[in-house]
Short mmCIF file of C-alpha atoms and ligand atoms in Angstrom, two decimals:
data_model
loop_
_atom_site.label_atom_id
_atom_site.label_comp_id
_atom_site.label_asym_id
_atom_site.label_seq_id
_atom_site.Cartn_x
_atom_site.Cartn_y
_atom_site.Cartn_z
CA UNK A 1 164.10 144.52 8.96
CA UNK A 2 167.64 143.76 6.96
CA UNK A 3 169.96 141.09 8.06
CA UNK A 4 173.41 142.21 8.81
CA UNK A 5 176.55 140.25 7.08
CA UNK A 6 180.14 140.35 8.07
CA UNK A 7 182.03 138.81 5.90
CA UNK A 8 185.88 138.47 6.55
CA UNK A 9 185.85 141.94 8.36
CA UNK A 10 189.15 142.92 9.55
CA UNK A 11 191.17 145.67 11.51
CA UNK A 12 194.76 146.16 12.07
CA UNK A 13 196.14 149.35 13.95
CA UNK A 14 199.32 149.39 12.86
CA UNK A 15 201.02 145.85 13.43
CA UNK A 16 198.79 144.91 15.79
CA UNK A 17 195.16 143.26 14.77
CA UNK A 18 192.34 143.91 16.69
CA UNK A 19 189.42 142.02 14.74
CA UNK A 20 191.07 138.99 12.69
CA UNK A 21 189.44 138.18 9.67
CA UNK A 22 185.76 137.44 10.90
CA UNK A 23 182.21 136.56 9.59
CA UNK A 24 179.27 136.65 11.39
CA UNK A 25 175.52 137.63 10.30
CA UNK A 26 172.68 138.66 12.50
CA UNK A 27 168.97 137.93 11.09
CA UNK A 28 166.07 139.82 10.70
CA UNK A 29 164.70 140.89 13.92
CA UNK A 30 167.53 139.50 15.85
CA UNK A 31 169.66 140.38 19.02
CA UNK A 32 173.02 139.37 18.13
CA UNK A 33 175.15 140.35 21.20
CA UNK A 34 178.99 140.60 20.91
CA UNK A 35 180.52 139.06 24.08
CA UNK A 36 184.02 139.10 25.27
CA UNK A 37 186.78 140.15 27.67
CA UNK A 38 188.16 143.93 27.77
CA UNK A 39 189.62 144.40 24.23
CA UNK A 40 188.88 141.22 22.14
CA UNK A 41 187.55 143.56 19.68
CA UNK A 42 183.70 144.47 20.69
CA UNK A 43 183.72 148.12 20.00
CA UNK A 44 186.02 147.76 17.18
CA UNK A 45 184.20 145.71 14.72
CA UNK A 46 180.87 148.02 16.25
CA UNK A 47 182.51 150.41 14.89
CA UNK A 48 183.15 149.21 11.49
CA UNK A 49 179.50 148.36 10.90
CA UNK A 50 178.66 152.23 12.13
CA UNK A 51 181.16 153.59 10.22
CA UNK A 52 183.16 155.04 12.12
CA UNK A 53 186.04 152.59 12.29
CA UNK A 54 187.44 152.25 8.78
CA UNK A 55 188.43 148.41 8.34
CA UNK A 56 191.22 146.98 6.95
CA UNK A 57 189.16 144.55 5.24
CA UNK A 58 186.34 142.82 4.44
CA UNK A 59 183.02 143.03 3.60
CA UNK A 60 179.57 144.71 5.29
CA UNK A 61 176.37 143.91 4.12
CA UNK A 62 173.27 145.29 5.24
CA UNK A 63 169.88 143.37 3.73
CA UNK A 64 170.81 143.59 0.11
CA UNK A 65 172.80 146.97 -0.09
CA UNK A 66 177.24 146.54 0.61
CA UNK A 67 177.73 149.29 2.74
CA UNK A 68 181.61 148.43 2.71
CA UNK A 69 183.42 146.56 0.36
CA UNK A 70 187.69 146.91 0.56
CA UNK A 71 188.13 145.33 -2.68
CA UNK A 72 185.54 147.77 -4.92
CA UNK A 73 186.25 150.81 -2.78
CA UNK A 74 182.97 151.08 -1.24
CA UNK A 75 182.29 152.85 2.15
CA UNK A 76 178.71 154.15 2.85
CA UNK A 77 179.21 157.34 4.75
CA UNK A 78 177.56 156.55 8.56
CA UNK A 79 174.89 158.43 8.12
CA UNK A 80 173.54 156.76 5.39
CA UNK A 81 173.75 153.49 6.48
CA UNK A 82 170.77 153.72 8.64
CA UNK A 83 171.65 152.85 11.67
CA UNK A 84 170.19 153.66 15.44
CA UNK A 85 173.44 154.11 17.56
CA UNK A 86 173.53 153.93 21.42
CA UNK A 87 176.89 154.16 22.86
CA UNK A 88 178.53 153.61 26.36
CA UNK A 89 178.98 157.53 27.16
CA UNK A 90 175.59 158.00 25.15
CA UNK A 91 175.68 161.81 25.73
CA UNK A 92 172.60 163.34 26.13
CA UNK A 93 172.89 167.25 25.63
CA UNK A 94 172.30 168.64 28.86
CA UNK A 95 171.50 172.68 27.32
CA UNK A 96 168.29 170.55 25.82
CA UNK A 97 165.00 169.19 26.49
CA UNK A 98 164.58 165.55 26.65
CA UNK A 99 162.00 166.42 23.07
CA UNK A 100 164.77 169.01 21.70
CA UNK A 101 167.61 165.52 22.15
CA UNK A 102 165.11 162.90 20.89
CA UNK A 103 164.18 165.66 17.76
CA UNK A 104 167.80 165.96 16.91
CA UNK A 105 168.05 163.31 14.59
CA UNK A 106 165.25 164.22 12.74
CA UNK A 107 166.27 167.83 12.38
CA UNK A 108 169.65 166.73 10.93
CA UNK A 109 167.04 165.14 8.24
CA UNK A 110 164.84 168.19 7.68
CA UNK A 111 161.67 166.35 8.79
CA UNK A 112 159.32 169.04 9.11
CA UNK A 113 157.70 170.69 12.67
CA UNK A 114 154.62 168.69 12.90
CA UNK A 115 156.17 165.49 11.65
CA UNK A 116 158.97 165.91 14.21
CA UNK A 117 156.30 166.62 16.94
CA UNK A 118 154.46 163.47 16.45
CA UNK A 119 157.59 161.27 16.50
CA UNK A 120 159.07 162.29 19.18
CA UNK A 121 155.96 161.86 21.08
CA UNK A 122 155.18 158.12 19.63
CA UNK A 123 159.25 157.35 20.36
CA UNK A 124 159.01 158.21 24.30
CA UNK A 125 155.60 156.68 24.54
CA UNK A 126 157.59 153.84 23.35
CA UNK A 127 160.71 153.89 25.52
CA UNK A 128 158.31 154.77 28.15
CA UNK A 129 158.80 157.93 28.85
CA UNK A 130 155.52 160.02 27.89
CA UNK A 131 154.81 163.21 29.47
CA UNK A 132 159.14 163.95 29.75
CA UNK A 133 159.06 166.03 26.43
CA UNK A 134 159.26 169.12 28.39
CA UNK A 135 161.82 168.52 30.72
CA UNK A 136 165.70 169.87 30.92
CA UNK A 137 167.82 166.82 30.26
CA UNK A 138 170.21 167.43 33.40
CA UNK A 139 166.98 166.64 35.67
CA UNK A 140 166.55 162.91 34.98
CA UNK A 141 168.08 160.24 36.57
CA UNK A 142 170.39 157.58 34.84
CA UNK A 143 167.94 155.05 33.56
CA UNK A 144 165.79 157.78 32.20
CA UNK A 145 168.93 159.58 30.18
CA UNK A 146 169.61 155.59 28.85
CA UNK A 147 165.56 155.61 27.40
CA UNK A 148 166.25 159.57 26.10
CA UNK A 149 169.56 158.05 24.19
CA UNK A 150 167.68 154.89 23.35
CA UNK A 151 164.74 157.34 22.12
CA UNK A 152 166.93 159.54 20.00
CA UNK A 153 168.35 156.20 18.21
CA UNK A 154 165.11 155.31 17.50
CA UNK A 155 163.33 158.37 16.20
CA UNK A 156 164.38 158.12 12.76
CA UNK A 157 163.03 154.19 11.92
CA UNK A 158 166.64 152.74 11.63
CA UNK A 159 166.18 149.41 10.62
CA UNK A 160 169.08 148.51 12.44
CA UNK A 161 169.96 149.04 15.82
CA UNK A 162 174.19 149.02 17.75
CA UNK A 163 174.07 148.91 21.12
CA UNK A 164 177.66 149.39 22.66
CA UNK A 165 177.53 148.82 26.31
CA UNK A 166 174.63 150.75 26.60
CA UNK A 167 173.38 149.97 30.77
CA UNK A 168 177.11 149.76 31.58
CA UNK A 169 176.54 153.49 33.15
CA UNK A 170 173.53 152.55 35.63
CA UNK A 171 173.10 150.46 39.13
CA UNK A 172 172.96 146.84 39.18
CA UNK A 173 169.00 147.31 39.71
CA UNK A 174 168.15 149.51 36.92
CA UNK A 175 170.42 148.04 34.91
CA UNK A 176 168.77 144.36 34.96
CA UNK A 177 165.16 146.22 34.60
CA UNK A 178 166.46 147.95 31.84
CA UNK A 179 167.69 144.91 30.15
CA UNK A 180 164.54 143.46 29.70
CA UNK A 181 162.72 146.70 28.95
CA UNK A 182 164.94 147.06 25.86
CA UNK A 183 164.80 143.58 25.16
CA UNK A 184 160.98 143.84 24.72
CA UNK A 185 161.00 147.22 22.68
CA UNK A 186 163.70 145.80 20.18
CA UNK A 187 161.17 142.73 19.85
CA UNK A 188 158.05 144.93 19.55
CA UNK A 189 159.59 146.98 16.93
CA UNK A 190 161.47 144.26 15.21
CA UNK A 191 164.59 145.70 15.05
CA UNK A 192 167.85 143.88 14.06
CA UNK A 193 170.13 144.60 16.81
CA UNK A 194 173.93 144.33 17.24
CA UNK A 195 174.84 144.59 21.01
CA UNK A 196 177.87 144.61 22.76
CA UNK A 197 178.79 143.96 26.25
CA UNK A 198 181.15 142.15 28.44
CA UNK A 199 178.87 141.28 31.00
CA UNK A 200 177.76 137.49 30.29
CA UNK A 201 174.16 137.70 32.49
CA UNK A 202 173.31 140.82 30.26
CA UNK A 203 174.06 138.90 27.12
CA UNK A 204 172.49 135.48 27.90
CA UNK A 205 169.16 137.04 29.12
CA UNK A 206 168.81 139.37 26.04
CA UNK A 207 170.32 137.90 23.58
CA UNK A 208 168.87 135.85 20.60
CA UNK A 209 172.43 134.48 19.99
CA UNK A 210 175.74 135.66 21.49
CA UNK A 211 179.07 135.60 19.30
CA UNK A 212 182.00 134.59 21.89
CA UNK A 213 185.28 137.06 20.99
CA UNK A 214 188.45 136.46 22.35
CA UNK A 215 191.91 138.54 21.16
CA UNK A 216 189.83 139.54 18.21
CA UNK A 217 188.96 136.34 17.02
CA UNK A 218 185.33 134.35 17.23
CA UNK A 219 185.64 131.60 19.47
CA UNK A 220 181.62 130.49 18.81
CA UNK A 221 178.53 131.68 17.77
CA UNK A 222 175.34 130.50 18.86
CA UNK A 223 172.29 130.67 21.07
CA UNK A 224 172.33 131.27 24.80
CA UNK A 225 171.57 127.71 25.74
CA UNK A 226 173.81 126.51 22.81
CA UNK A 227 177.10 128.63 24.52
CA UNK A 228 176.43 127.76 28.40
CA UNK A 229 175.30 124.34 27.41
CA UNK A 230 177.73 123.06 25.17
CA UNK A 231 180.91 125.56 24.98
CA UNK A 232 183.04 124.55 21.88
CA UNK A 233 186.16 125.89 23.30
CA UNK A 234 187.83 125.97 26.95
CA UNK A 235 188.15 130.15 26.44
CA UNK A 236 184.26 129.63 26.54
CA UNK A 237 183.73 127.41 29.19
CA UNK A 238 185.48 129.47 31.42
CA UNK A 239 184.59 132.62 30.19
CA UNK A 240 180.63 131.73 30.76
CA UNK A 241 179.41 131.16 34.38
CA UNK A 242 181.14 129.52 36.77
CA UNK A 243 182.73 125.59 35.90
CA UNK A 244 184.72 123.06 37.15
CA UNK A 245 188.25 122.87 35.06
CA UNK A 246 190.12 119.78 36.26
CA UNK A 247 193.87 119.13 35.16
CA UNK A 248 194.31 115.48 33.50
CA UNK A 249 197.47 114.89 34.36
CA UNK A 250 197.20 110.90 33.93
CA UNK A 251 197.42 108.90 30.53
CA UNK A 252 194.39 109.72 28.35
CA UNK A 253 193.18 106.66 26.08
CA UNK A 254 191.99 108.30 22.54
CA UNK A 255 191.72 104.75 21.29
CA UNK A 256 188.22 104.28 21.41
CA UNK A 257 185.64 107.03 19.77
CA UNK A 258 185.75 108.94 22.44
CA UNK A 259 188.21 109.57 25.48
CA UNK A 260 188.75 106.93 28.65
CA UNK A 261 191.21 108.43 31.46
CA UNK A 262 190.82 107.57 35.46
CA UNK A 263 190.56 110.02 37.96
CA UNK A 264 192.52 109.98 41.37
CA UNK A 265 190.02 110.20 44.31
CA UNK A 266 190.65 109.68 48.04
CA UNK A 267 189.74 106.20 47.63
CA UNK A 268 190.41 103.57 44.54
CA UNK A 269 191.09 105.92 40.94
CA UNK A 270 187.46 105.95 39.38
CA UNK A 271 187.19 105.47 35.48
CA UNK A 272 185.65 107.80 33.40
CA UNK A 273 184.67 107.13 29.69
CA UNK A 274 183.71 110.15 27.78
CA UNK A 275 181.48 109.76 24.12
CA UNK A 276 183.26 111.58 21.45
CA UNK A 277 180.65 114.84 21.55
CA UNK A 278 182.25 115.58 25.28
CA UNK A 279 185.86 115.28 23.77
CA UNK A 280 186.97 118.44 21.90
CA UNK A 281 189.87 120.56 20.48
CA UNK A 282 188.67 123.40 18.40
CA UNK A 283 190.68 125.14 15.94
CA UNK A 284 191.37 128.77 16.71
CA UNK A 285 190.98 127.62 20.49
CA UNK A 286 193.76 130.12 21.77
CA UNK A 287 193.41 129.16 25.11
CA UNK A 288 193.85 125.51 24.28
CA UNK A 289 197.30 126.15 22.30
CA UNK A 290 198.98 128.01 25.40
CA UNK A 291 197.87 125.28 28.09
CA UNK A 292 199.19 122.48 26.85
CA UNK A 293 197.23 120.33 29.60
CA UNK A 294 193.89 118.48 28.82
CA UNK A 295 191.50 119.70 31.28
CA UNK A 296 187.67 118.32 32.07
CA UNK A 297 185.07 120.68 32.48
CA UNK A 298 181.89 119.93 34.64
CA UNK A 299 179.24 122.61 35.77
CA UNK A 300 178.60 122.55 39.06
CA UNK A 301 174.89 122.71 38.92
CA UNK A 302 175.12 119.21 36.75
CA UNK A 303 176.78 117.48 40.01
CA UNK A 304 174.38 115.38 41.64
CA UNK A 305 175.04 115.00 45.55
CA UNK A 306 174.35 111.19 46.98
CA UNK A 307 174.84 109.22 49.90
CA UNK A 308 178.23 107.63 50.00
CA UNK A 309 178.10 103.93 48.26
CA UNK A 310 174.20 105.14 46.29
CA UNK A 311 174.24 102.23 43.38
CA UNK A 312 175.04 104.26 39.88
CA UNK A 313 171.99 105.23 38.07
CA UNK A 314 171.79 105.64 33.84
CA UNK A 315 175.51 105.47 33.41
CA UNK A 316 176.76 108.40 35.30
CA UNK A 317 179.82 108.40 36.92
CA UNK A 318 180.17 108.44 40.61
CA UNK A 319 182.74 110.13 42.90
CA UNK A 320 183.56 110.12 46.46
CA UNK A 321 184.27 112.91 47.95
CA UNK A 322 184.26 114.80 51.49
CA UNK A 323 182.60 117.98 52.17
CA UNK A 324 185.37 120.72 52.25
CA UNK A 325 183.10 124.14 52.07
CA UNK A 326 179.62 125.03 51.66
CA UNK A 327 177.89 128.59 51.45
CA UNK A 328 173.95 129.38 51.20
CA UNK A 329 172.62 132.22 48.50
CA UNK A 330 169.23 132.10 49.26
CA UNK A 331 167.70 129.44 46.34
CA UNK A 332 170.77 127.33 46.16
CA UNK A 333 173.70 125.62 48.41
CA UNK A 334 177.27 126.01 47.11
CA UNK A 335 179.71 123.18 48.17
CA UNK A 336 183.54 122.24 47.64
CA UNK A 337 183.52 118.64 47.92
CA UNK A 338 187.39 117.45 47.56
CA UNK A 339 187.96 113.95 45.66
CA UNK A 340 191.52 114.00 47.00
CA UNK A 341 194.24 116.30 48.56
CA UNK A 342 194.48 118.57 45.63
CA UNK A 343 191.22 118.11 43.66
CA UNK A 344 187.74 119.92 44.54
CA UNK A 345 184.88 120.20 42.68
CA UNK A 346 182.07 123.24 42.87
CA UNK A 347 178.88 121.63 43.66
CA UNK A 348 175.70 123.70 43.11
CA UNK A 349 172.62 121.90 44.88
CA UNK A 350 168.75 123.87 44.55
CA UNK A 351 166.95 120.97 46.09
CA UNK A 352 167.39 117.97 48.09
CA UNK A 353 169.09 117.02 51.73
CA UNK A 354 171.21 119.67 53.24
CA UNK A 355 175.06 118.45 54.03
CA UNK A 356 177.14 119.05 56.27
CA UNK A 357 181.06 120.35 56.21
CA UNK A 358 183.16 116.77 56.39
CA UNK A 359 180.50 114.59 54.92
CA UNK A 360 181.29 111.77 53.14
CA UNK A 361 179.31 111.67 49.75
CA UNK A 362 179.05 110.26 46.32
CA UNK A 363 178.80 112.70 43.39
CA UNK A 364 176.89 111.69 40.56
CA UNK A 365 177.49 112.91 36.97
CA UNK A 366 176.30 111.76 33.51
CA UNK A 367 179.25 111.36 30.71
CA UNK A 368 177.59 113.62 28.59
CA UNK A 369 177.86 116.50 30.97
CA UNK A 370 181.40 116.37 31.48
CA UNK A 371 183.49 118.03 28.38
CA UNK A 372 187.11 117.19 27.88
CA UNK A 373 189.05 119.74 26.15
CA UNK A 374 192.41 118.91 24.41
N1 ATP B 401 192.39 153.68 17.74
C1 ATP B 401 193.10 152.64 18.17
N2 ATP B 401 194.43 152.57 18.00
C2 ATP B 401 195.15 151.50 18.42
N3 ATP B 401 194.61 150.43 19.05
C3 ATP B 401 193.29 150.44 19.27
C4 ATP B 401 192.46 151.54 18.85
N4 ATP B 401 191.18 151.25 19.17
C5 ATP B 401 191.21 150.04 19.79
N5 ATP B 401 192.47 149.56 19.84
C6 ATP B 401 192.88 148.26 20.40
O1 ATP B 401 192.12 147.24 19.80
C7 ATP B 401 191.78 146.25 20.75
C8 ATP B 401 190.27 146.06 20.76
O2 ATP B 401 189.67 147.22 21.30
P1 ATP B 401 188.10 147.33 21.51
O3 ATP B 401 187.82 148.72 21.96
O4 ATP B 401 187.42 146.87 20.28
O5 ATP B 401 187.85 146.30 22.68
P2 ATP B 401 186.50 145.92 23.43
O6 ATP B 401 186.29 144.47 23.18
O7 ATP B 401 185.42 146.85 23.05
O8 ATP B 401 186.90 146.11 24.98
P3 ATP B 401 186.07 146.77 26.22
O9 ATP B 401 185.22 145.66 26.78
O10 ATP B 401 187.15 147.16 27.17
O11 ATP B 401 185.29 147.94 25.71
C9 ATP B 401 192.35 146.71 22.07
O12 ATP B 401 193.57 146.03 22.29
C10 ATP B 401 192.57 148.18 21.88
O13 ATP B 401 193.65 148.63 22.65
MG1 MG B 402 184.34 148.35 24.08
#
């Protein structure tokens, strides 16, 4: 299947700019999910690559055919660009079958009686959903109208697929069965997929790589580990799961490679030394340029919890702290463990000794899993 290239795509509505000028590419065969807040621009640049969103800029590629081009006035009409849509309100037509909505497509593209009889069947088979043909679209439940749309954007072969929030409309339950149901049919077929959602579980578990957006601007691209792991901006690292942000309000010393700043606990200031890949100030980092203050980030499940005074293994910094909080969620603990009157840091703990509210321990954290951002 095609790749899909964005190359300096752009839309303004009127003064205001919804998708700044922005390139991204999914691969052949790849989920590419769009991820970001309520209107950083998801649906929008969706849009432009359907076709139904005219941009104000830029260039769309699709394998080796421009399907848009602003500068040689070039704009594919959507319905030959050969796309498989599923949208948030995916509108099934409830005066049809499940076979007469799946068949539509195909109708639209004169594909004769028989033909359309034997797709339709192989497409539900596929979305599981065999033996439904029959049935009045009004009588299925939620998760079986999101297969129906999912079967009617398949029917036709698109090679590639845009997903706009399509499980936003089902339970939590369905919705996370769903997930990896169309995770596995977009692999089977192959199918170079653009998905958007703003839910950050949906997009790291199906995703191939994610594309961060924030105020209509990329903040990073990269694979699920690559974005939870190592977020290149603060928008990121607060946007994905849950982290510790910590104000720096002390001197910072920038004179080595990396960073060296101490760290005010209940008991003596402890010194932490940071290598230069855990200092960073991206460019574009909107979040960065509004809050002036450099800020450490630490996830909680990298927080080791010690007995107080435990010698310091392989370089990692230790903290004392007290036990402030702690909450059970079945395969995990969750503590607050305060380093001084206003400082507390998340602490997520799978294994290990169980502590008590008011302990006295000794955190444990490797350099390289703390990020300072600028
Ligand atoms: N037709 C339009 N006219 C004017 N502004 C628009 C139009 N469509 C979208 N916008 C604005 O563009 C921005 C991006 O909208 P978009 O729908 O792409 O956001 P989104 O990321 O999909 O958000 P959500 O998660 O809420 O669906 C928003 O500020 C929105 O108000
Ligand atoms: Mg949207």
């Amino acid at each position: 299947m095609p790749e899909i290239n964005l190359t300096g795509l752009t839309k303004r509505f009127g003064a205001f700019t919804a998708v700044h000028p922005s390139d991204l590419s999914a691969q052949d065969g790849e989920m590419l999910t769009l991820l970001g807040p309520s209107g950083c621009g998801k649906t929008t640049t969706l849009r432009m690559v359907a076709g139904l969103e005219e941009p104000s800029g830029g260039n769309i590629r699709i394998g080796e055919r421009t399907i848009y081009d602003s500068t040689k006035n070039i704009d594919v009409p959507s319905e030959n660009r050969g796309l498989g849509m599923v949208f948030q309100s995916y509108a099934i037509w409830p005066h049809m079958t499940v076979a007469e909505n799946v068949a539509y497509p195909l109708r639209m593209r004169r594909v004769s009686k028989a033909q359309i009889a034997e797709k339709v069947r192989d497409v539900l088979d596929l979305v599981g959903m065999a033996g439904f043909g029959e049935k009045p679209a009004t009588k299925l439940s939620g998760g079986q109208q999101q297969r129906v749309a999912l079967a009617r954007a398949l029917v036709f072969q698109p090679e590639i697929l845009l997903l706009d929030e399509p499980l936003s409309n089902l339970d939590a339950k369905l919705r996370e069965h769903m997930r990896f149901e169309l995770r596995m049919m977009q692999q089977r077929v192959g199918l170079t997929a653009l998905f958007v959602t703003h839910d950050q579980d949906e997009a790291l578990t199906l995703s191939d790589r994610l594309v961060v957006m924030n105020q209509g601007r990329i903040e990073q691209i990269g694979t699920p580990e690559e974005i939870y792991e190592r977020p290149a901006t603060r928008f990121v690292a607060e946007f994905i799961g849950k982290g510790n942000m910590i104000e720096i309000a002390g001197h910072i010393d920038h004179s080595g490679d990396g960073a060296a700043f101490d760290l005010p606990t209940f008991e003596a200031p402890v010194r932490i030394v940071l290598p230069p890949k855990s200092v960073r100030v991206a460019p574009g980092d909107a979040a960065a340029l509004t809050k002036a203050q450099p800020c450490l980030f630490i996830r909680p499940e990298k927080i080791a919890m010690l007995a107080p005074q435990t010698a310091a293994q392989n370089g990692a910094v230790h903290l004392p702290g007290r036990i402030s909080g702690r909450a059970y969620s079945g395969d995990h603990h969750e503590y607050l463990v305060a380093l001084n009157s206003g400082m507390s840091l998340k602490v997520k703990s799978a294994g290990g000794p169980r502590w008590d509210v008011d302990a006295q321990v000794a955190l444990a954290i490797a350099p390289t899993e703390m990020v300072l951002y600028k």
